[in-house]
Amino acid sequence: QAVYEADTAALEKVDKLRPKDIRSIALSKNPEEIEQAWEKCQKQKIHFVWQGEKEYPTKLRQIYDAPFGLFYKGSLPAEDRPVLAVVGARNASYKSCQLAYRMGKELAENGVAVVSGLARGIDIGAQKGVLSVAVGKTYGVMGCGIDICYPREHIEPYTLMQRHGGIVSEYPPGVAPRPGN
């Protein structure tokens, strides 16, 4: 409530609050829209965590320009489990995608969670490998709102990840995918 009621000058004094976050807060001060958005999130089982909460990933807090908050469906990576980011070419060869699949599968079999972008190519290959293991955990980081599966052809892994890991985004529901994200 204090953040909502604060003026721009007060928000600029808050440590770790980025200029783009301050602009977003200033533009979002509409109680009716906020209530509707909150109800929509609850209905769609979308959770939110901000940097001040213990659930916010410790490793993410330590990076430069970490997001102020995260929207997620499913769960966030466990702090006590090793996590590896797998990111690669979108236009990867079939052989490279198969290698990423095997790598994701082996990581999952050895208790390592995978974080990737749900993108075509290497990313989705590794995530599908993780999902082939019953105890595998994988997390898709989205460059759009959490309620948008992009690319659309990855709807099955997107859905499965919500039960075997999670889908995570710094962008609020409804934000369309953009190259800069």
mmCIF file of C-alpha atoms in Angstrom:
data_model
loop_
_atom_site.group_PDB
_atom_site.id
_atom_site.type_symbol
_atom_site.label_atom_id
_atom_site.label_comp_id
_atom_site.label_asym_id
_atom_site.label_seq_id
_atom_site.Cartn_x
_atom_site.Cartn_y
_atom_site.Cartn_z
ATOM 1 C CA GLN A 1 0.000 0.000 0.000
ATOM 2 C CA ALA A 2 2.860 2.373 0.802
ATOM 3 C CA VAL A 3 4.361 1.771 -2.649
ATOM 4 C CA TYR A 4 0.996 2.350 -4.301
ATOM 5 C CA GLU A 5 0.455 5.609 -2.428
ATOM 6 C CA ALA A 6 4.030 6.884 -2.886
ATOM 7 C CA ASP A 7 4.793 9.615 -5.380
ATOM 8 C CA THR A 8 7.531 9.288 -8.006
ATOM 9 C CA ALA A 9 10.123 11.142 -5.894
ATOM 10 C CA ALA A 10 9.617 8.702 -3.002
ATOM 11 C CA LEU A 11 9.827 5.667 -5.311
ATOM 12 C CA GLU A 12 13.124 6.905 -6.779
ATOM 13 C CA LYS A 13 14.660 6.597 -3.287
ATOM 14 C CA VAL A 14 13.790 2.894 -3.011
ATOM 15 C CA ASP A 15 16.849 0.656 -3.394
ATOM 16 C CA LYS A 16 16.643 -1.870 -6.251
ATOM 17 C CA LEU A 17 13.539 -0.281 -7.798
ATOM 18 C CA ARG A 18 14.387 0.243 -11.472
ATOM 19 C CA PRO A 19 13.201 3.293 -13.462
ATOM 20 C CA LYS A 20 10.985 1.068 -15.612
ATOM 21 C CA ASP A 21 9.374 -0.317 -12.417
ATOM 22 C CA ILE A 22 8.711 3.229 -11.173
ATOM 23 C CA ARG A 23 7.037 4.120 -14.485
ATOM 24 C CA SER A 24 4.921 0.956 -14.323
ATOM 25 C CA ILE A 25 3.768 1.762 -10.789
ATOM 26 C CA ALA A 26 2.892 5.339 -11.719
ATOM 27 C CA LEU A 27 0.830 4.175 -14.719
ATOM 28 C CA SER A 28 -0.977 1.415 -12.839
ATOM 29 C CA LYS A 29 -2.743 3.334 -10.066
ATOM 30 C CA ASN A 30 -6.288 2.281 -10.957
ATOM 31 C CA PRO A 31 -8.026 0.393 -8.083
ATOM 32 C CA GLU A 32 -10.685 -1.232 -10.289
ATOM 33 C CA GLU A 33 -8.156 -2.545 -12.797
ATOM 34 C CA ILE A 34 -5.917 -3.795 -9.989
ATOM 35 C CA GLU A 35 -8.794 -5.721 -8.390
ATOM 36 C CA GLN A 36 -9.775 -7.254 -11.743
ATOM 37 C CA ALA A 37 -6.168 -8.233 -12.493
ATOM 38 C CA TRP A 38 -5.769 -9.811 -9.044
ATOM 39 C CA GLU A 39 -8.963 -11.833 -9.450
ATOM 40 C CA LYS A 40 -7.845 -12.997 -12.899
ATOM 41 C CA CYS A 41 -4.475 -14.119 -11.478
ATOM 42 C CA GLN A 42 -6.143 -16.054 -8.684
ATOM 43 C CA LYS A 43 -8.561 -17.722 -11.089
ATOM 44 C CA GLN A 44 -5.671 -18.780 -13.353
ATOM 45 C CA LYS A 45 -3.500 -19.912 -10.399
ATOM 46 C CA ILE A 46 -0.876 -17.282 -11.154
ATOM 47 C CA HIS A 47 1.318 -16.444 -8.160
ATOM 48 C CA PHE A 48 3.443 -13.369 -7.534
ATOM 49 C CA VAL A 49 6.566 -12.949 -5.422
ATOM 50 C CA TRP A 50 8.672 -9.817 -4.980
ATOM 51 C CA GLN A 51 12.321 -9.404 -3.926
ATOM 52 C CA GLY A 52 11.409 -8.728 -0.299
ATOM 53 C CA GLU A 53 9.843 -12.157 0.205
ATOM 54 C CA LYS A 54 11.803 -15.216 1.299
ATOM 55 C CA GLU A 55 10.314 -17.226 -1.624
ATOM 56 C CA TYR A 56 12.056 -14.971 -4.165
ATOM 57 C CA PRO A 57 14.980 -17.012 -5.598
ATOM 58 C CA THR A 58 18.201 -16.163 -3.747
ATOM 59 C CA LYS A 59 20.374 -16.740 -6.810
ATOM 60 C CA LEU A 60 18.253 -14.358 -8.860
ATOM 61 C CA ARG A 61 18.525 -11.634 -6.201
ATOM 62 C CA GLN A 62 22.279 -11.598 -6.781
ATOM 63 C CA ILE A 63 22.246 -10.729 -10.490
ATOM 64 C CA TYR A 64 22.538 -7.244 -11.911
ATOM 65 C CA ASP A 65 19.137 -5.639 -12.512
ATOM 66 C CA ALA A 66 17.131 -8.548 -11.077
ATOM 67 C CA PRO A 67 13.380 -8.225 -11.639
ATOM 68 C CA PHE A 68 11.525 -6.557 -8.770
ATOM 69 C CA GLY A 69 8.947 -9.334 -8.853
ATOM 70 C CA LEU A 70 8.067 -12.595 -10.583
ATOM 71 C CA PHE A 71 4.796 -14.025 -11.784
ATOM 72 C CA TYR A 72 4.740 -17.812 -11.850
ATOM 73 C CA LYS A 73 2.573 -20.861 -12.372
ATOM 74 C CA GLY A 74 3.609 -24.102 -10.734
ATOM 75 C CA SER A 75 6.542 -23.550 -8.409
ATOM 76 C CA LEU A 76 9.853 -21.728 -8.228
ATOM 77 C CA PRO A 77 13.158 -23.657 -8.154
ATOM 78 C CA ALA A 78 13.973 -25.152 -4.743
ATOM 79 C CA GLU A 79 16.896 -23.424 -3.041
ATOM 80 C CA ASP A 80 18.491 -26.737 -2.037
ATOM 81 C CA ARG A 81 18.441 -28.320 -5.509
ATOM 82 C CA PRO A 82 21.143 -27.709 -8.132
ATOM 83 C CA VAL A 83 19.856 -25.733 -11.111
ATOM 84 C CA LEU A 84 21.429 -25.352 -14.541
ATOM 85 C CA ALA A 85 20.411 -22.886 -17.255
ATOM 86 C CA VAL A 86 20.303 -24.381 -20.748
ATOM 87 C CA VAL A 87 20.061 -21.822 -23.528
ATOM 88 C CA GLY A 88 21.002 -22.267 -27.150
ATOM 89 C CA ALA A 89 20.226 -21.638 -30.781
ATOM 90 C CA ARG A 90 16.602 -21.489 -31.877
ATOM 91 C CA ASN A 91 17.430 -22.770 -35.365
ATOM 92 C CA ALA A 92 19.495 -25.689 -34.120
ATOM 93 C CA SER A 93 20.018 -28.839 -36.144
ATOM 94 C CA TYR A 94 18.062 -31.988 -35.375
ATOM 95 C CA LYS A 95 21.232 -33.583 -33.989
ATOM 96 C CA SER A 96 21.835 -30.617 -31.655
ATOM 97 C CA CYS A 97 18.237 -30.721 -30.398
ATOM 98 C CA GLN A 98 18.598 -34.463 -29.699
ATOM 99 C CA LEU A 99 21.802 -33.770 -27.774
ATOM 100 C CA ALA A 100 19.982 -31.101 -25.724
ATOM 101 C CA TYR A 101 17.185 -33.624 -25.030
ATOM 102 C CA ARG A 102 19.685 -36.237 -23.772
ATOM 103 C CA MET A 103 21.453 -33.610 -21.677
ATOM 104 C CA GLY A 104 18.151 -32.493 -20.087
ATOM 105 C CA LYS A 105 17.211 -36.101 -19.388
ATOM 106 C CA GLU A 106 20.576 -36.899 -17.769
ATOM 107 C CA LEU A 107 20.475 -33.735 -15.673
ATOM 108 C CA ALA A 108 17.000 -34.651 -14.401
ATOM 109 C CA GLU A 109 18.070 -38.240 -13.661
ATOM 110 C CA ASN A 110 20.847 -36.793 -11.498
ATOM 111 C CA GLY A 111 18.618 -34.398 -9.556
ATOM 112 C CA VAL A 112 19.524 -31.214 -11.428
ATOM 113 C CA ALA A 113 16.702 -28.838 -12.361
ATOM 114 C CA VAL A 114 16.829 -27.028 -15.714
ATOM 115 C CA VAL A 115 15.914 -23.405 -16.366
ATOM 116 C CA SER A 116 15.463 -22.288 -19.946
ATOM 117 C CA GLY A 117 13.457 -19.967 -22.149
ATOM 118 C CA LEU A 118 10.854 -22.324 -23.679
ATOM 119 C CA ALA A 119 12.220 -21.173 -27.065
ATOM 120 C CA ARG A 120 12.455 -23.363 -30.141
ATOM 121 C CA GLY A 121 15.582 -25.443 -30.644
ATOM 122 C CA ILE A 122 18.004 -26.180 -27.816
ATOM 123 C CA ASP A 123 15.873 -24.694 -25.013
ATOM 124 C CA ILE A 124 12.779 -26.813 -25.611
ATOM 125 C CA GLY A 125 14.911 -29.853 -26.443
ATOM 126 C CA ALA A 126 16.511 -29.791 -22.985
ATOM 127 C CA GLN A 127 13.173 -29.149 -21.286
ATOM 128 C CA LYS A 128 11.508 -32.063 -23.074
ATOM 129 C CA GLY A 129 14.384 -34.261 -21.922
ATOM 130 C CA VAL A 130 13.754 -33.215 -18.308
ATOM 131 C CA LEU A 131 10.010 -33.832 -18.695
ATOM 132 C CA SER A 132 10.718 -37.395 -19.855
ATOM 133 C CA VAL A 133 11.953 -38.178 -16.314
ATOM 134 C CA ALA A 134 9.223 -38.669 -13.686
ATOM 135 C CA VAL A 135 11.083 -36.688 -11.001
ATOM 136 C CA GLY A 136 12.503 -34.074 -13.392
ATOM 137 C CA LYS A 137 12.049 -30.371 -12.666
ATOM 138 C CA THR A 138 12.204 -27.702 -15.352
ATOM 139 C CA TYR A 139 11.343 -24.012 -15.398
ATOM 140 C CA GLY A 140 10.432 -21.973 -18.461
ATOM 141 C CA VAL A 141 11.295 -18.287 -18.298
ATOM 142 C CA MET A 142 8.920 -16.341 -20.507
ATOM 143 C CA GLY A 143 9.531 -13.080 -22.362
ATOM 144 C CA CYS A 144 5.817 -12.309 -22.163
ATOM 145 C CA GLY A 145 2.951 -12.567 -19.707
ATOM 146 C CA ILE A 146 2.718 -15.829 -17.795
ATOM 147 C CA ASP A 147 -0.695 -16.521 -19.331
ATOM 148 C CA ILE A 148 0.659 -16.622 -22.893
ATOM 149 C CA CYS A 149 2.306 -19.751 -24.253
ATOM 150 C CA TYR A 150 4.903 -18.612 -26.747
ATOM 151 C CA PRO A 151 5.687 -20.177 -29.084
ATOM 152 C CA ARG A 152 2.209 -21.674 -29.252
ATOM 153 C CA GLU A 153 3.425 -25.072 -30.478
ATOM 154 C CA HIS A 154 5.042 -25.598 -27.052
ATOM 155 C CA ILE A 155 1.673 -25.734 -25.267
ATOM 156 C CA GLU A 156 2.232 -29.324 -24.076
ATOM 157 C CA PRO A 157 5.612 -28.667 -22.360
ATOM 158 C CA TYR A 158 4.259 -25.306 -21.102
ATOM 159 C CA THR A 159 1.395 -27.175 -19.395
ATOM 160 C CA LEU A 160 3.564 -30.034 -18.106
ATOM 161 C CA MET A 161 6.139 -27.630 -16.639
ATOM 162 C CA GLN A 162 3.464 -26.197 -14.359
ATOM 163 C CA ARG A 163 3.247 -29.629 -12.674
ATOM 164 C CA HIS A 164 6.939 -30.562 -12.941
ATOM 165 C CA GLY A 165 8.541 -27.221 -12.136
ATOM 166 C CA GLY A 166 7.065 -23.940 -13.263
ATOM 167 C CA ILE A 167 6.612 -21.139 -15.733
ATOM 168 C CA VAL A 168 8.142 -17.811 -14.659
ATOM 169 C CA SER A 169 7.988 -14.250 -15.990
ATOM 170 C CA GLU A 170 8.839 -10.776 -14.820
ATOM 171 C CA TYR A 171 6.044 -9.513 -17.103
ATOM 172 C CA PRO A 172 2.443 -9.263 -15.889
ATOM 173 C CA PRO A 173 -0.299 -11.352 -17.480
ATOM 174 C CA GLY A 174 -1.365 -10.150 -20.896
ATOM 175 C CA VAL A 175 2.013 -8.710 -21.970
ATOM 176 C CA ALA A 176 2.677 -9.878 -25.538
ATOM 177 C CA PRO A 177 6.030 -11.454 -26.484
ATOM 178 C CA ARG A 178 8.563 -8.971 -27.881
ATOM 179 C CA PRO A 179 12.109 -9.567 -29.148
ATOM 180 C CA GLY A 180 13.676 -7.374 -26.437
ATOM 181 C CA ASN A 181 12.076 -9.424 -23.690
#
